[in-house]
Structures are given as C-alpha cells and as structure tokens.
PDB file of C-alpha atoms in Angstrom:
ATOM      1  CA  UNK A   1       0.000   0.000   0.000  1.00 66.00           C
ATOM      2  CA  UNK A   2       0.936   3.441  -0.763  1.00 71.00           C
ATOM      3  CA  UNK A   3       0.815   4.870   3.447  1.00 79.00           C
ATOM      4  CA  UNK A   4       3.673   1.685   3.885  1.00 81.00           C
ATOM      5  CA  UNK A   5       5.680   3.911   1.586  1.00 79.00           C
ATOM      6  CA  UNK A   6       5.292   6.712   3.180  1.00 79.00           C
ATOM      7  CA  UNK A   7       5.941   5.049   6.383  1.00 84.00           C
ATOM      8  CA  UNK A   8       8.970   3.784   5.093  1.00 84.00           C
ATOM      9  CA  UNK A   9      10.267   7.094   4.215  1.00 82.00           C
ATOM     10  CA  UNK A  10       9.351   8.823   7.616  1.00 85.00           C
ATOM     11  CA  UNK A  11      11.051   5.819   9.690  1.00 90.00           C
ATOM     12  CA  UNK A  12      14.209   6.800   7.482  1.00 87.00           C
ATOM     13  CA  UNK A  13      14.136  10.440   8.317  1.00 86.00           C
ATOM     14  CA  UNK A  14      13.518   9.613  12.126  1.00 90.00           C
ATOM     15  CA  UNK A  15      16.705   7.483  12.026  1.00 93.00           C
ATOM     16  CA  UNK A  16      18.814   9.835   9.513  1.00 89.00           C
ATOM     17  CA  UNK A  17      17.582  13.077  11.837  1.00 89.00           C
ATOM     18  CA  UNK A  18      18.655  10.932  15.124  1.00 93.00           C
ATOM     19  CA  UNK A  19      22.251  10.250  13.529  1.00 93.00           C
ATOM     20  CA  UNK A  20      22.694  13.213  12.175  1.00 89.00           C
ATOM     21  CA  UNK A  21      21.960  15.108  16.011  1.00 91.00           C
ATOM     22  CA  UNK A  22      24.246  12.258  17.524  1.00 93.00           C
ATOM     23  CA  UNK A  23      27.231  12.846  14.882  1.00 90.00           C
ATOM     24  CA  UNK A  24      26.769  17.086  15.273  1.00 89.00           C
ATOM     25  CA  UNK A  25      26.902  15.856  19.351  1.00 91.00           C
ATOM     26  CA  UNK A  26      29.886  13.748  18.857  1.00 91.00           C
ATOM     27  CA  UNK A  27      32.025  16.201  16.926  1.00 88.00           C
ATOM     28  CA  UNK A  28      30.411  19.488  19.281  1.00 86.00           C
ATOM     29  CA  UNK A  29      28.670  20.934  17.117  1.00 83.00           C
ATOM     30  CA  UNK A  30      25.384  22.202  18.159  1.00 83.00           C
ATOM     31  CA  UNK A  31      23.330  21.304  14.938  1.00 83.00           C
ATOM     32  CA  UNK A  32      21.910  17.994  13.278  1.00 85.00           C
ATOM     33  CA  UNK A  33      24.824  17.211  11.078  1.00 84.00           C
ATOM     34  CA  UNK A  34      24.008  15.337   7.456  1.00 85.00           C
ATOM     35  CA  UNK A  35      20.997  14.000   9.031  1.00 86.00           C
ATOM     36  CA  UNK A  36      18.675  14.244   5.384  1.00 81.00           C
ATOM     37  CA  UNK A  37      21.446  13.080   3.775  1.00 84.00           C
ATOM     38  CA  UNK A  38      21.920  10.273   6.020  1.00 87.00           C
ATOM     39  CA  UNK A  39      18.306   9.908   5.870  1.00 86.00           C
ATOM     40  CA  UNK A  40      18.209   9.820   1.395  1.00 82.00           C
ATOM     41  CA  UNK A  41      21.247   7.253   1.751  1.00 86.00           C
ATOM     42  CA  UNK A  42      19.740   4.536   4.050  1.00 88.00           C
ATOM     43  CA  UNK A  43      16.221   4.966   1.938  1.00 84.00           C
ATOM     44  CA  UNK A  44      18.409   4.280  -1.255  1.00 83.00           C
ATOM     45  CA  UNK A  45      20.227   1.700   0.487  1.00 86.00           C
ATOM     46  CA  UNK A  46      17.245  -0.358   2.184  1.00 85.00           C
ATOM     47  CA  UNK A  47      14.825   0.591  -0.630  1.00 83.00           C
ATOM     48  CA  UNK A  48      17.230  -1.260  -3.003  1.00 83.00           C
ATOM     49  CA  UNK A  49      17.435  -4.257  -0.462  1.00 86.00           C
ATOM     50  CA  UNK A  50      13.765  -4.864   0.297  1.00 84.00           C
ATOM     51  CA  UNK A  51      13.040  -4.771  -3.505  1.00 83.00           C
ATOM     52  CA  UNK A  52      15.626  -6.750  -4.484  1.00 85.00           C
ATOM     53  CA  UNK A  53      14.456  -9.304  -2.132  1.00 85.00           C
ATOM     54  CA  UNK A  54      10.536  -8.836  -3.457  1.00 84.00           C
ATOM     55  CA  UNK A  55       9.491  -7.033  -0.527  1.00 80.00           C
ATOM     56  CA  UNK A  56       8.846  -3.961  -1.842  1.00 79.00           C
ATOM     57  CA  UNK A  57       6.139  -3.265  -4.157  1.00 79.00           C
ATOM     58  CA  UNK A  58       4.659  -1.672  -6.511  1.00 79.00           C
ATOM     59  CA  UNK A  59       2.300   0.089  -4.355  1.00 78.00           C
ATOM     60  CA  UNK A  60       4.780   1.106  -1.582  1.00 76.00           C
ATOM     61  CA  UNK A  61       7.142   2.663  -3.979  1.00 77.00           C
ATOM     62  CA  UNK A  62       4.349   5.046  -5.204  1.00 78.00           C
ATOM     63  CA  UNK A  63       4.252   6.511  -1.529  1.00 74.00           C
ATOM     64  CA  UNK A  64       8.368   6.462  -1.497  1.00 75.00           C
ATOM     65  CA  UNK A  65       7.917   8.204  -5.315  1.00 76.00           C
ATOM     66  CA  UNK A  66       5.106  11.212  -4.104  1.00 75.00           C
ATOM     67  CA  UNK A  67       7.254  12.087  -1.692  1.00 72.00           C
ATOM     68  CA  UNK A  68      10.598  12.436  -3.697  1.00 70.00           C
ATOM     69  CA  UNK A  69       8.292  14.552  -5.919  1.00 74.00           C
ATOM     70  CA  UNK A  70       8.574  16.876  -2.865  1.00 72.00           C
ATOM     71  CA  UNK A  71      11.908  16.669  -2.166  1.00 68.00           C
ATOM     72  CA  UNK A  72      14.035  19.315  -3.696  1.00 63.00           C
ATOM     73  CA  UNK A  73      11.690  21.984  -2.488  1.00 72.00           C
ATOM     74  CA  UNK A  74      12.297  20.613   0.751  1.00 70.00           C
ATOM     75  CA  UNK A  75      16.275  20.936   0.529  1.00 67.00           C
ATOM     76  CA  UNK A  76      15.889  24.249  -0.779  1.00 66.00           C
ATOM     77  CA  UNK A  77      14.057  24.986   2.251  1.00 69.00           C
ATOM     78  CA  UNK A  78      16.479  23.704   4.277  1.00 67.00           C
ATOM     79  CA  UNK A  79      19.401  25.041   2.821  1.00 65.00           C
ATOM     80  CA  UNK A  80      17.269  28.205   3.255  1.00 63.00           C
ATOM     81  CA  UNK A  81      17.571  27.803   7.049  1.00 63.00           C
ATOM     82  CA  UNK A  82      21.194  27.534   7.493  1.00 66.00           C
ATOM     83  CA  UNK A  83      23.853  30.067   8.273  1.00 65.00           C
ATOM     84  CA  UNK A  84      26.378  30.091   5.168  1.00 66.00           C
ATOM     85  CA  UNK A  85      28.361  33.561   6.582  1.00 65.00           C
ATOM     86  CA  UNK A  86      28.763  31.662   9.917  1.00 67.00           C
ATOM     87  CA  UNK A  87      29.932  28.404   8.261  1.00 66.00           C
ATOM     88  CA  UNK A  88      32.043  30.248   5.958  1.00 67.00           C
ATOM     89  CA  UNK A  89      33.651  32.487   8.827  1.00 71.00           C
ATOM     90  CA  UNK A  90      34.324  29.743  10.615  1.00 70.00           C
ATOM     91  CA  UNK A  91      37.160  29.202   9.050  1.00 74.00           C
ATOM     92  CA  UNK A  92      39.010  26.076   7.234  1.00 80.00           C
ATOM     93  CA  UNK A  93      37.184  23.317   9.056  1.00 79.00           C
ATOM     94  CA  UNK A  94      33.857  24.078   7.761  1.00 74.00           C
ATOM     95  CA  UNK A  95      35.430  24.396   3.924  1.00 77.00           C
ATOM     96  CA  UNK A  96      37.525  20.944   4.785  1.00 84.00           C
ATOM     97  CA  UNK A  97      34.306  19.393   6.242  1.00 81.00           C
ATOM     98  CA  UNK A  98      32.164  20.679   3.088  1.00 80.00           C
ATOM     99  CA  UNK A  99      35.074  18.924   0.550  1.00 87.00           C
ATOM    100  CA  UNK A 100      34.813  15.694   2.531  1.00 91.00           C
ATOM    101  CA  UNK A 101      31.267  15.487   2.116  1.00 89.00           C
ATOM    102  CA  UNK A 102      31.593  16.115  -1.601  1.00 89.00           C
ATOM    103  CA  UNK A 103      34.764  14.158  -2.072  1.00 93.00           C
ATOM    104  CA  UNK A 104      32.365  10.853   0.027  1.00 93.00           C
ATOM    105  CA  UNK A 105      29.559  11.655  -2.291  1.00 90.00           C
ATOM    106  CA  UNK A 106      31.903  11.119  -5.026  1.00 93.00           C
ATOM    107  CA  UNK A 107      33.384   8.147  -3.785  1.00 93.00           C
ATOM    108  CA  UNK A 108      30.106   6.375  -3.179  1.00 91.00           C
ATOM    109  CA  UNK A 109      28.936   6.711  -6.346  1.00 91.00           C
ATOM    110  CA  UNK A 110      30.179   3.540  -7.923  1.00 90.00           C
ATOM    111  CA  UNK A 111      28.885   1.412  -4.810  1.00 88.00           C
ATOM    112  CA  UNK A 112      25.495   2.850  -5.023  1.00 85.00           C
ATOM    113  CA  UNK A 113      25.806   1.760  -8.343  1.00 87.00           C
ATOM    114  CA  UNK A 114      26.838  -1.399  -8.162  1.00 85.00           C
ATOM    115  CA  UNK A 115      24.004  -2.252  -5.737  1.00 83.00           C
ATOM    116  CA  UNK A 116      21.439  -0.840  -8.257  1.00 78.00           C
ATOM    117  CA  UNK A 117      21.989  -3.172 -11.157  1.00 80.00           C
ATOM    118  CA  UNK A 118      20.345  -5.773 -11.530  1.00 66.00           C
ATOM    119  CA  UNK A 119      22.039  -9.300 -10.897  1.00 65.00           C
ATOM    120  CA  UNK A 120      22.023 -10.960 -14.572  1.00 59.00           C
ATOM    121  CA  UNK A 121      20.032 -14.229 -14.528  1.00 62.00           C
ATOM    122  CA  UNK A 122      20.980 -17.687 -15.304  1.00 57.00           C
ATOM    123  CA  UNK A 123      20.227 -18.342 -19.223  1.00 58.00           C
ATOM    124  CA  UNK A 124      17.563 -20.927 -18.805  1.00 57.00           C
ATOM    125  CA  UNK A 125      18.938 -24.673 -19.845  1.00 57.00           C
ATOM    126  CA  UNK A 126      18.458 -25.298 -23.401  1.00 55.00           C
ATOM    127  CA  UNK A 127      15.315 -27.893 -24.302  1.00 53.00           C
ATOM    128  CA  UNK A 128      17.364 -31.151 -24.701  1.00 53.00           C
ATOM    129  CA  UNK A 129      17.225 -31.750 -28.362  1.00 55.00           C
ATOM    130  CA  UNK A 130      14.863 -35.044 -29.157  1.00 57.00           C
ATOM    131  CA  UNK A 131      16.796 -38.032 -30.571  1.00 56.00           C
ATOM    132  CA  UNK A 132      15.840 -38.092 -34.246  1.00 58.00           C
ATOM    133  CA  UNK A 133      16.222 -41.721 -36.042  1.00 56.00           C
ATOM    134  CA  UNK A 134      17.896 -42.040 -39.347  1.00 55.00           C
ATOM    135  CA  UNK A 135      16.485 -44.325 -41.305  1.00 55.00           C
ATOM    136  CA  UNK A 136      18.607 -45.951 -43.803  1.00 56.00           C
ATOM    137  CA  UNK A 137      16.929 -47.568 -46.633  1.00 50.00           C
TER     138      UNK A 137
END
C-alpha cells in the first residue's frame, strides 16, 4: 500500500535526523549534522534491499515516489535555514568538512551503483534436443 511507503520514508528520516543530532553531538557541534542526507542514503540503500528481495512493491514505492516529488523543495528549504556567513567564517574546518562530504559523495557513487543493477540471470537450460532416427533404406 501506498501509506507503507510513506511510512517507510518517515522511519528513514527519524533514524537519519537521530544520527545526524548524535554525529553534530559527537564532533560538538550544536546542529543535526548530514541528518537528510543520512536519511536519502539509508532509503536508497534499504529501498534497493527490500526490492531486491521482493518485498517492496509496486504500491509502496508510489508513496516512497510522491514524496521524492517533494523533495528538492524541501532541501531548498532547508538550505534556506542555514547560516552560510557563519559556516564560511568559521574558518578552514567548515570548507575541509564541506570537501569531505563532496569528495564521500563522489566516492560512493560507484557502490550505489553497483548495488542498483540488476544481478544478470541464469540463461535458462536449453530444451534437450529429441533423438531423431535415421532411417537408412
């Protein structure tokens, strides 16, 4: 059902927003650190997973699908919210974290796509070919 994709995709942003608060605790930093992106990653990764395995229909990806429909206006929102003077005065650590994010995104690239093709399937056994008799005459 559609509301099990949408489900889906909230569960993923509860978990991505938690991380993201415990990484910007870890490294003292009073913010939610990467937590949408966190969130987009582990919806990519365990979206690809479940239907892979058959568990994820048809139906529940057209809840996972409205929602990325949304998305960008959401980012833009967000990216609306956040303070890109501060982060740029505060000096070489917020550049060097910004270039490790990118340089990661890069990085993960080929993984992500390497889980998203598609296994190729055994060729199916050739029909045995039925003995023919020659008849000599």
């Amino acid at each position: 059902m559609i509301i099990f994709g949408v489900a889906f995709l909230a569960l993923c942003t509860l978990i991505g927003i938690f991380v993201g608060e415990l990484l910007g605790k870890l490294i003292g930093v009073p913010a939610n650190v990467g937590g949408v992106g966190i969130a987009m990653v582990l919806l990519i990764l365990v979206g690809s997973y479940l239907k892979n395995r058959g568990l994820f229909k048809a139906e529940t990806e057209q809840g996972v699908k409205f929602w990325s429909a949304v998305y960008i206006p959401i980012v833009v929102a967000m990216a609306a919210q956040q303070n890109v003077y501060g982060a740029l005065s505060g000096g070489p650590m917020a550049i060097l974290a910004g270039v490790a994010a990118v340089a990661l995104a890069f990085a993960l690239v080929p993984v992500l796509d390497r889980i998203g093709r598609k296994k190729p399937e055994a060729e199916p056994v050739a029909a045995a070919k039925p003995a023919t008799s020659s008849a000599r005459g």
